Amino acid sequence: MADALAASSPAPAPAFRLDLFRPAFVLLVAVLAALVLLPLGWLLYYSLVDKNGAFTLANFASLLTDATMRKPFVVAIGMALGVGVLSCAIATPLAWLVSRTDLPGRRVVRALVTASFVTPPFLGAIAWEILAAPNSGLINVLYRYMTGAESDAHLVDIYTFEGLVFAISCYTFPYVFTLVANGLDRVPSDLEDASSILGGRAMTTLRRITIPLVLPAMLAGSLIAILQALTMFGSPAILALPAGFHVITTKIWSLFQFPPKPGLAAAAALPLLLITVLLLQGKAWILGRKGYTVLGGKNGEARLTALGKWMPAAIAFAVIVLSLTVLLPYAALLKASLTRKVSDPLTWSTITLHNFEFVFFEFSATKLAMRNTFLLGFLTATLGTAIALVTAYIVSRNSSRGAKLLGMLATAPVAIPGIVLGVGVFLTYSHPQLMLYGTLWILLIAFLTIEMPAGYQQMSAAFHGIHPELEEASRILGASRLATLRRITAPLLRTSVIATWCFVFIGTIRELSATILLTTANTKLVSVIIYDLNESGDLGAISVLGIMLLAVSFTIVFIANRLPVLGGQRMVGLR
């Protein structure tokens, strides 16, 4: 009887549930394809056509036959290799001292290296311009004052190839330092103890055990430093152009000056893109070696080596490195901001707030540039974090080919140098049918593309730390995928989401390589204002703007790390 009643009763209608997973997936594919593939497509098109739109290989022929185009490539490669070697030579000993010795103040050293990470490289180049320009540089002024040398004599000159390599290395060595220090932190002490038991001395253990274990990290860090130097625009523009030579990024920028040659610029950008892809593949190959992963297992606490009689030399090395990369440049910026002339001595009678008054109350471009910079930083960080969050969720929770394609699209911009992306975005959005040049929209598109790989990688790593069973429980209880992401997953990822937002915000407000090609008089940013002021030699105003950028960046990091409501002490990702 009961069975008959059950059979005759109508089945309850399933509750309507709107699942936006597929529309979100399609929308993300379209957005990322527009951000990544569209500029590259126009870049390739312009490199293969002439002014009339006819197919030609003349632009690529010019790269091979024109010495003024070949030389910047050669100089850039030489500069990048020099930066890679110098960064490794600075960072590896410092990382070993911090990770595996009893050097005092190791946490302070790590914090100061992080400070050089936050410093925009072009601002560091300007700081070294204040310190080591042949005429007005503070080091040379002090040298002439102490030795009584002639007024045109100088001890150091930053406007040279060697000076450029040094200035860039000051802000690329943290990449090597971070990888090597992390690698040393993971090296188990058991292997080193075994070497000691078998009679190996400290240097023998270091040479035969420790260094081989972190060698992949050293090589990968050096490749990243080479990549950063090769694709950098700001530092070469500030130091190489006054010295009378180009690297490839400054040469591409010069091709947009009158008369503009966009086709040749597009052709020159493609080899740079190819070199970047090859370097990233090399880094992935080095870090993907299985032997390094297995040996990195944490079998015991890292064993600290007593420096003994070498302690003074180790302290001196750490102080010199931090002075050259952080303390002296910051002191130079602060000193230049407080005096009318860079060469003026810093005394009570010369201290003035004139540069602050000029920048914040008299210079008409400051207010607009600050508004544009922080507005774009906020929009890029918010939209970029949202896109990265949903993309990482779909990729980590779906094993289909479409999801993998989405992950590839989100990661692809890491292989596109900023100056190359700037050329591609300019060519894409400067048509009468799609004219965004001259608006903030074109900068927002460029920033979203540039920052997408960093945001996606951070969110992807965070998703791997959350077990999908929590989401499955939400789904069983009737929630849609996006509702589960909003109510379950996103709160668990709170600290990672905020860390990603901060990372993208800081990266946006210090960007210059693509920005320099995409701004107009009405859309200038603080980084471009700094570059323009550098051409007019107003180093005091530049220092004020630079200090403001640094203060905002450090404040963001401090707030993200300290406020309990934003995750408090757990936000180690920003340290």
XYZ file of C-alpha atoms in Angstrom:
575
model
C 0.000 0.000 0.000
C 2.728 2.393 0.975
C 4.594 1.505 -2.218
C 1.492 2.238 -4.252
C 1.071 5.680 -2.641
C 4.693 6.479 -3.244
C 4.419 5.471 -6.855
C 1.302 7.564 -7.407
C 2.699 10.751 -5.688
C 4.314 13.219 -8.100
C 8.106 13.600 -7.707
C 9.164 16.953 -6.220
C 10.397 19.385 -8.837
C 14.139 19.981 -8.633
C 15.041 23.390 -7.258
C 16.201 25.805 -9.882
C 19.934 26.432 -9.520
C 21.733 28.859 -11.738
C 25.268 27.632 -12.290
C 27.439 30.361 -13.795
C 30.490 28.128 -14.121
C 30.328 27.725 -17.896
C 29.511 31.392 -18.654
C 32.330 32.425 -16.315
C 34.711 30.038 -18.056
C 33.797 31.344 -21.517
C 34.022 34.952 -20.330
C 37.453 34.395 -18.792
C 38.773 32.739 -21.952
C 37.524 35.709 -23.974
C 38.998 38.277 -21.555
C 42.397 36.597 -21.288
C 42.574 36.006 -25.037
C 41.829 39.693 -25.603
C 44.456 40.711 -23.064
C 47.215 38.383 -24.286
C 46.644 37.208 -27.861
C 45.266 40.399 -29.385
C 48.373 42.560 -28.745
C 50.682 39.767 -29.893
C 48.621 39.301 -33.077
C 48.842 42.988 -33.951
C 52.548 42.968 -33.086
C 53.145 40.158 -35.571
C 50.941 41.833 -38.199
C 52.745 45.178 -38.027
C 56.133 43.480 -38.231
C 55.129 41.834 -41.543
C 53.512 44.757 -43.413
C 54.686 48.093 -44.785
C 52.973 51.479 -44.552
C 50.486 50.480 -47.247
C 49.573 47.199 -45.578
C 51.471 45.029 -48.104
C 53.398 41.984 -46.938
C 57.133 42.581 -46.436
C 60.130 41.232 -44.576
C 61.946 44.557 -44.797
C 61.574 45.198 -41.054
C 63.348 41.949 -40.164
C 65.970 42.583 -42.855
C 66.698 45.927 -41.191
C 67.366 44.139 -37.894
C 70.106 42.112 -39.598
C 71.613 44.729 -41.898
C 71.325 47.942 -39.868
C 74.213 48.257 -37.398
C 72.218 50.730 -35.286
C 69.678 47.949 -34.691
C 72.146 45.095 -34.166
C 74.326 46.897 -31.630
C 71.552 47.454 -29.016
C 70.858 43.710 -29.060
C 74.547 42.925 -28.479
C 74.881 45.541 -25.728
C 71.685 44.360 -24.032
C 72.794 40.715 -24.026
C 76.219 41.662 -22.648
C 74.619 43.837 -19.993
C 72.166 41.103 -18.988
C 74.914 38.488 -18.691
C 76.972 40.866 -16.569
C 73.971 41.499 -14.305
C 73.381 37.746 -13.962
C 76.979 37.056 -12.934
C 77.201 40.015 -10.548
C 73.821 39.268 -8.959
C 74.866 35.677 -8.317
C 78.242 36.783 -6.923
C 76.514 39.164 -4.480
C 73.477 37.126 -3.523
C 74.893 33.626 -3.021
C 77.404 34.437 -0.241
C 74.865 36.721 1.440
C 72.177 34.016 1.316
C 74.590 31.481 2.815
C 75.545 33.871 5.607
C 71.891 34.522 6.424
C 70.675 30.929 6.187
C 73.534 28.765 7.416
C 75.783 30.784 9.713
C 75.574 32.502 13.084
C 75.802 35.967 11.498
C 74.127 38.468 13.881
C 71.064 40.353 12.589
C 70.055 37.792 9.991
C 66.378 38.820 10.075
C 67.338 42.453 9.557
C 69.405 41.479 6.520
C 66.451 39.586 5.038
C 64.158 42.571 5.690
C 66.544 45.004 3.995
C 66.907 42.727 0.973
C 63.108 42.746 0.761
C 63.263 46.551 0.804
C 65.450 46.493 -2.293
C 62.823 44.207 -3.848
C 60.142 46.867 -3.316
C 62.320 49.674 -4.697
C 61.546 50.390 -8.371
C 64.762 49.794 -10.363
C 64.439 53.135 -12.172
C 64.299 54.892 -8.797
C 67.417 53.017 -7.729
C 69.145 54.164 -10.922
C 68.228 57.765 -10.130
C 69.562 57.333 -6.596
C 72.872 56.155 -8.007
C 72.772 59.090 -10.410
C 72.667 61.331 -7.319
C 75.532 59.376 -5.751
C 77.874 58.717 -8.651
C 77.317 61.217 -11.466
C 80.798 62.388 -12.523
C 80.218 66.091 -11.741
C 77.444 66.424 -9.167
C 77.522 62.944 -7.617
C 77.872 63.033 -3.841
C 80.674 60.459 -3.840
C 82.691 62.485 -6.345
C 81.991 65.768 -4.521
C 83.268 64.183 -1.301
C 86.264 62.751 -3.152
C 87.257 66.160 -4.539
C 86.686 67.812 -1.153
C 88.898 65.315 0.694
C 91.691 65.053 -1.890
C 91.724 68.569 -3.346
C 91.403 67.134 -6.843
C 90.496 69.254 -9.884
C 86.847 70.213 -10.338
C 86.445 67.842 -13.305
C 88.067 64.870 -11.554
C 85.868 62.019 -10.444
C 86.272 58.771 -8.558
C 83.278 56.888 -10.009
C 81.061 57.378 -13.069
C 77.642 55.759 -13.183
C 77.132 56.792 -16.834
C 79.079 53.834 -18.194
C 78.341 50.258 -19.232
C 79.864 48.996 -15.977
C 77.863 51.522 -13.991
C 74.658 50.385 -15.666
C 75.412 46.725 -14.858
C 76.112 47.652 -11.242
C 72.984 49.789 -10.818
C 70.695 47.093 -12.260
C 72.366 44.350 -10.213
C 71.533 46.249 -7.025
C 67.863 45.539 -7.693
C 68.024 42.120 -9.366
C 70.217 40.297 -6.844
C 67.196 39.786 -4.497
C 65.798 37.283 -7.020
C 68.924 35.134 -6.640
C 69.069 35.755 -2.896
C 65.482 34.617 -2.334
C 65.821 31.396 -4.318
C 69.215 30.467 -2.846
C 68.217 31.343 0.743
C 65.030 29.285 0.440
C 67.048 26.433 -1.036
C 69.560 26.572 1.817
C 66.716 26.634 4.357
C 65.481 23.333 2.930
C 68.842 21.565 2.769
C 68.764 18.917 5.544
C 71.646 19.050 7.969
C 71.903 15.243 7.933
C 73.931 15.304 4.737
C 76.311 17.934 6.084
C 76.635 16.058 9.376
C 77.505 12.902 7.476
C 80.212 14.802 5.608
C 81.646 16.093 8.890
C 81.605 12.622 10.472
C 83.538 11.296 7.490
C 86.236 13.904 8.047
C 85.141 16.679 5.722
C 86.070 20.189 6.827
C 83.607 23.052 6.749
C 84.807 24.343 3.368
C 84.885 20.826 1.939
C 81.293 20.231 3.075
C 80.268 23.585 1.636
C 81.971 22.866 -1.696
C 80.929 19.239 -2.119
C 77.552 19.063 -0.355
C 75.843 22.403 0.184
C 76.664 24.258 -3.028
C 75.719 21.364 -5.355
C 72.339 21.134 -3.593
C 71.531 24.797 -4.186
C 73.199 25.040 -7.590
C 69.859 24.799 -9.452
C 68.511 27.690 -7.364
C 71.619 29.749 -8.142
C 71.279 29.116 -11.872
C 67.540 29.764 -11.888
C 67.969 32.981 -9.913
C 70.691 34.139 -12.284
C 68.427 33.450 -15.267
C 65.672 35.542 -13.670
C 68.162 38.367 -13.066
C 69.294 38.137 -16.708
C 65.680 38.206 -17.843
C 64.870 41.226 -15.699
C 67.909 43.129 -16.983
C 67.226 42.247 -20.611
C 63.630 43.487 -20.506
C 64.174 46.524 -18.273
C 63.568 50.003 -19.663
C 63.849 52.500 -16.812
C 67.433 52.019 -15.617
C 68.958 51.881 -19.142
C 66.950 54.959 -20.165
C 68.277 56.885 -17.157
C 71.910 55.726 -17.275
C 72.662 54.422 -20.791
C 71.138 57.219 -22.893
C 73.221 59.983 -21.224
C 76.244 57.744 -21.761
C 75.478 57.639 -25.479
C 74.458 54.029 -26.078
C 71.235 52.090 -26.453
C 70.028 48.709 -25.240
C 67.210 47.031 -27.109
C 64.409 48.343 -24.868
C 65.498 51.959 -25.210
C 65.981 51.442 -28.957
C 62.391 50.177 -29.279
C 61.209 53.237 -27.350
C 63.235 55.528 -29.629
C 61.474 54.053 -32.668
C 58.252 55.631 -31.409
C 59.826 59.091 -31.379
C 59.364 61.296 -34.452
C 59.279 59.988 -37.127
C 57.636 56.888 -35.627
C 58.506 53.484 -37.066
C 55.956 51.088 -35.523
C 56.691 48.288 -37.999
C 60.394 48.249 -37.165
C 59.586 48.525 -33.444
C 57.271 45.505 -33.725
C 59.946 43.514 -35.569
C 62.567 44.448 -32.948
C 60.218 43.372 -30.157
C 59.725 39.833 -31.472
C 63.349 38.610 -30.962
C 63.204 40.013 -27.437
C 60.019 38.020 -26.886
C 61.711 34.870 -28.235
C 64.741 35.313 -25.960
C 62.436 35.783 -22.968
C 60.558 32.565 -23.734
C 63.842 30.642 -24.046
C 65.123 32.006 -20.717
C 61.892 31.062 -18.955
C 62.064 27.579 -20.439
C 65.636 27.321 -19.166
C 64.536 28.361 -15.683
C 61.687 25.845 -15.706
C 64.082 23.099 -16.822
C 66.582 23.918 -14.083
C 63.996 24.114 -11.308
C 62.238 21.013 -12.622
C 65.190 18.708 -11.947
C 63.912 15.908 -9.735
C 67.167 15.489 -7.839
C 66.885 18.957 -6.367
C 63.366 18.342 -5.097
C 64.205 15.053 -3.405
C 67.334 16.314 -1.704
C 65.458 19.373 -0.471
C 63.417 17.275 1.993
C 63.495 18.737 5.519
C 64.952 15.908 7.562
C 66.238 18.072 10.380
C 66.965 21.615 11.506
C 69.462 23.503 9.421
C 72.909 23.384 10.997
C 74.449 26.811 11.595
C 78.133 27.203 10.886
C 80.101 29.207 13.451
C 81.944 31.965 11.592
C 84.637 32.281 14.268
C 87.517 34.427 13.092
C 85.666 35.155 9.848
C 82.869 36.980 11.665
C 84.250 40.540 11.093
C 84.741 39.868 7.384
C 81.226 38.424 7.087
C 79.672 41.412 8.865
C 81.654 43.790 6.660
C 80.461 41.999 3.508
C 76.802 42.148 4.598
C 77.086 45.829 5.550
C 78.746 46.738 2.235
C 76.103 44.908 0.186
C 73.195 46.443 2.092
C 74.798 49.883 2.009
C 75.260 49.801 -1.755
C 71.802 48.436 -2.507
C 69.563 49.995 0.149
C 71.113 52.354 2.703
C 73.158 54.663 0.449
C 70.471 54.994 -2.290
C 67.743 55.732 0.279
C 69.987 58.234 2.072
C 70.782 59.920 -1.259
C 67.081 60.276 -2.124
C 66.319 61.706 1.321
C 69.259 64.115 1.168
C 68.349 65.317 -2.342
C 64.751 65.919 -1.260
C 65.879 68.173 1.628
C 68.321 70.440 -0.240
C 67.841 72.777 -3.206
C 70.873 71.366 -5.062
C 72.163 67.820 -4.971
C 75.716 68.972 -4.343
C 74.749 71.218 -1.396
C 76.022 69.943 1.961
C 73.338 68.738 4.362
C 73.426 71.263 7.199
C 70.752 73.045 9.246
C 71.158 76.096 7.016
C 70.654 74.164 3.761
C 67.774 71.951 4.845
C 64.585 73.061 3.112
C 61.133 71.764 2.281
C 61.185 73.576 -1.050
C 61.114 70.344 -3.081
C 58.096 69.036 -1.128
C 56.299 72.367 -1.601
C 57.107 72.373 -5.312
C 55.944 68.780 -5.893
C 52.723 68.879 -3.878
C 51.578 72.512 -4.314
C 53.282 74.118 -7.323
C 53.925 71.402 -9.903
C 50.646 71.124 -11.811
C 51.223 67.565 -13.062
C 51.575 66.004 -9.609
C 47.923 65.930 -8.584
C 46.757 64.405 -11.880
C 49.596 61.863 -11.922
C 48.920 60.771 -8.343
C 45.201 60.422 -9.017
C 45.835 58.396 -12.178
C 48.465 56.227 -10.487
C 46.454 55.277 -7.426
C 43.182 54.929 -9.370
C 44.829 52.543 -11.832
C 46.595 50.747 -8.985
C 43.276 50.196 -7.190
C 41.371 49.132 -10.323
C 44.147 46.840 -11.563
C 44.592 45.217 -8.164
C 40.852 44.700 -7.673
C 40.008 43.449 -11.166
C 43.251 41.496 -11.507
C 42.775 39.733 -8.182
C 39.160 38.865 -9.040
C 40.138 37.445 -12.452
C 43.077 35.562 -10.947
C 40.868 34.147 -8.171
C 38.199 32.762 -10.521
C 40.781 31.559 -13.051
C 42.822 29.729 -10.423
C 39.633 28.176 -9.021
C 38.543 26.834 -12.402
C 42.012 25.531 -13.275
C 42.673 23.894 -9.892
C 39.232 22.268 -9.631
C 38.838 21.147 -13.248
C 41.172 18.836 -15.140
C 39.740 19.414 -18.628
C 41.814 20.700 -21.539
C 39.854 23.925 -21.481
C 40.940 24.603 -17.912
C 44.578 23.993 -18.837
C 44.190 26.431 -21.727
C 42.855 29.002 -19.305
C 45.885 28.507 -17.053
C 48.240 28.902 -20.012
C 46.559 32.152 -21.045
C 46.864 33.542 -17.520
C 50.556 32.594 -17.317
C 51.591 33.580 -20.852
C 52.197 37.322 -20.166
C 55.173 36.422 -17.964
C 57.050 35.759 -21.212
C 56.144 39.154 -22.677
C 58.559 41.967 -21.728
C 56.837 45.158 -20.636
C 58.180 47.199 -23.546
C 57.016 44.507 -26.017
C 53.564 44.430 -24.466
C 53.478 48.224 -24.594
C 54.176 48.135 -28.339
C 51.499 45.474 -28.876
C 48.859 47.281 -26.816
C 49.639 50.581 -28.559
C 49.262 49.025 -32.016
C 46.048 47.269 -30.968
C 44.190 50.184 -29.426
C 45.338 53.117 -31.552
C 43.034 52.459 -34.508
C 40.161 54.808 -35.347
C 37.776 51.848 -34.907
C 39.166 51.076 -31.442
C 40.836 54.222 -30.164
C 41.756 53.856 -26.506
C 45.129 55.605 -26.763
C 45.011 58.747 -24.692
C 42.670 57.230 -22.099
C 43.242 55.387 -18.835
C 41.558 52.307 -20.319
C 44.598 51.403 -22.417
C 46.797 51.591 -19.306
C 44.340 49.454 -17.331
C 44.422 46.813 -20.079
C 48.230 46.832 -20.129
C 48.526 46.614 -16.326
C 45.997 43.785 -16.074
C 48.000 41.832 -18.651
C 51.366 42.502 -17.022
C 50.242 41.632 -13.484
C 48.056 38.643 -14.375
C 50.818 35.957 -14.130
C 51.871 37.078 -10.638
C 48.286 37.222 -9.397
C 47.362 33.893 -10.956
C 50.432 32.095 -9.609
C 49.768 33.327 -6.070
C 46.097 32.325 -6.156
C 46.881 29.000 -7.802
C 49.372 28.146 -5.049
C 46.758 29.094 -2.443
C 44.105 26.820 -3.981
C 46.467 23.856 -3.788
C 46.486 24.277 0.000
C 42.709 23.857 0.373
C 41.161 20.406 0.134
C 38.227 20.249 -2.319
C 36.049 18.254 0.139
C 34.830 21.501 1.739
C 33.616 22.709 -1.626
C 32.079 19.341 -2.406
C 30.065 19.535 0.828
C 28.762 22.950 -0.184
C 27.809 21.614 -3.602
C 25.974 18.634 -2.065
C 23.960 21.073 0.058
C 22.775 22.830 -3.090
C 25.125 25.762 -3.628
C 26.304 26.620 -7.128
C 30.013 26.655 -8.003
C 30.303 30.422 -7.862
C 28.301 30.584 -4.626
C 30.669 27.982 -3.159
C 33.634 30.024 -4.317
C 32.174 33.179 -2.750
C 30.951 31.670 0.551
C 33.433 28.853 1.254
C 36.637 29.095 -0.711
C 37.217 32.847 -0.880
C 36.980 33.344 2.931
C 39.508 30.550 3.435
C 41.772 32.291 0.942
C 41.376 35.693 2.592
C 45.031 36.275 3.353
C 46.139 35.064 -0.086
C 43.560 37.273 -1.791
C 44.725 40.338 0.128
C 48.384 39.493 -0.446
C 47.692 39.182 -4.180
C 45.856 42.520 -4.174
C 48.797 44.239 -2.466
C 51.330 42.578 -4.761
C 49.456 43.709 -7.877
C 48.889 47.224 -6.494
C 52.585 47.757 -5.742
C 53.594 46.305 -9.107
C 51.201 48.646 -10.902
C 52.212 51.937 -9.287
C 55.924 51.291 -10.063
C 55.496 50.097 -13.679
C 57.360 52.086 -16.346
C 58.361 49.858 -19.297
C 54.916 49.676 -20.936
C 53.633 52.890 -19.395
C 56.208 55.043 -21.146
C 54.671 54.120 -24.545
C 51.018 54.425 -23.550
C 50.698 57.682 -21.636
C 49.747 61.099 -22.945
C 49.704 64.505 -21.278
C 46.345 63.722 -19.671
C 47.158 60.184 -18.545
C 50.610 60.513 -17.052
C 51.514 58.514 -13.987
C 53.990 59.186 -11.184
C 56.580 56.853 -12.734
C 56.433 58.765 -16.034
C 56.590 62.111 -14.229
C 59.746 60.901 -12.483
C 61.256 59.925 -15.841
C 60.316 63.298 -17.373
C 61.758 65.225 -14.430
C 64.970 63.225 -14.725
C 65.406 64.535 -18.283
C 65.169 68.102 -16.925
C 67.602 67.278 -14.095
C 65.213 68.120 -11.245
C 66.544 65.459 -8.874
C 65.068 67.082 -5.760
C 61.511 66.772 -7.040
C 62.224 63.252 -8.266
C 63.429 62.283 -4.813
C 60.215 63.570 -3.235
C 58.070 61.581 -5.661
C 60.260 58.510 -5.202
C 60.036 58.710 -1.417
C 56.266 59.018 -1.739
C 56.096 55.863 -3.894
C 58.289 53.970 -1.427
C 56.255 55.203 1.533
C 53.001 54.057 -0.074
C 54.497 50.650 -0.957
C 55.898 50.039 2.530
C 52.664 51.258 4.133
C 50.645 48.783 2.069
C 52.986 45.953 3.072
C 52.926 47.025 6.727
C 49.137 47.245 6.889
C 48.726 43.890 5.161
C 51.127 42.235 7.573
C 50.023 43.842 10.814
C 46.299 44.464 10.905
C 44.567 41.404 12.406
C 41.444 42.003 10.341
C 43.516 41.530 7.182
C 45.224 38.369 8.262
C 47.822 39.707 10.687
C 51.044 37.805 11.086
C 50.098 35.048 8.686
C 50.663 37.092 5.526
C 54.156 35.832 5.007
C 53.734 36.093 1.245
C 54.551 39.794 1.331
C 57.659 39.476 3.415
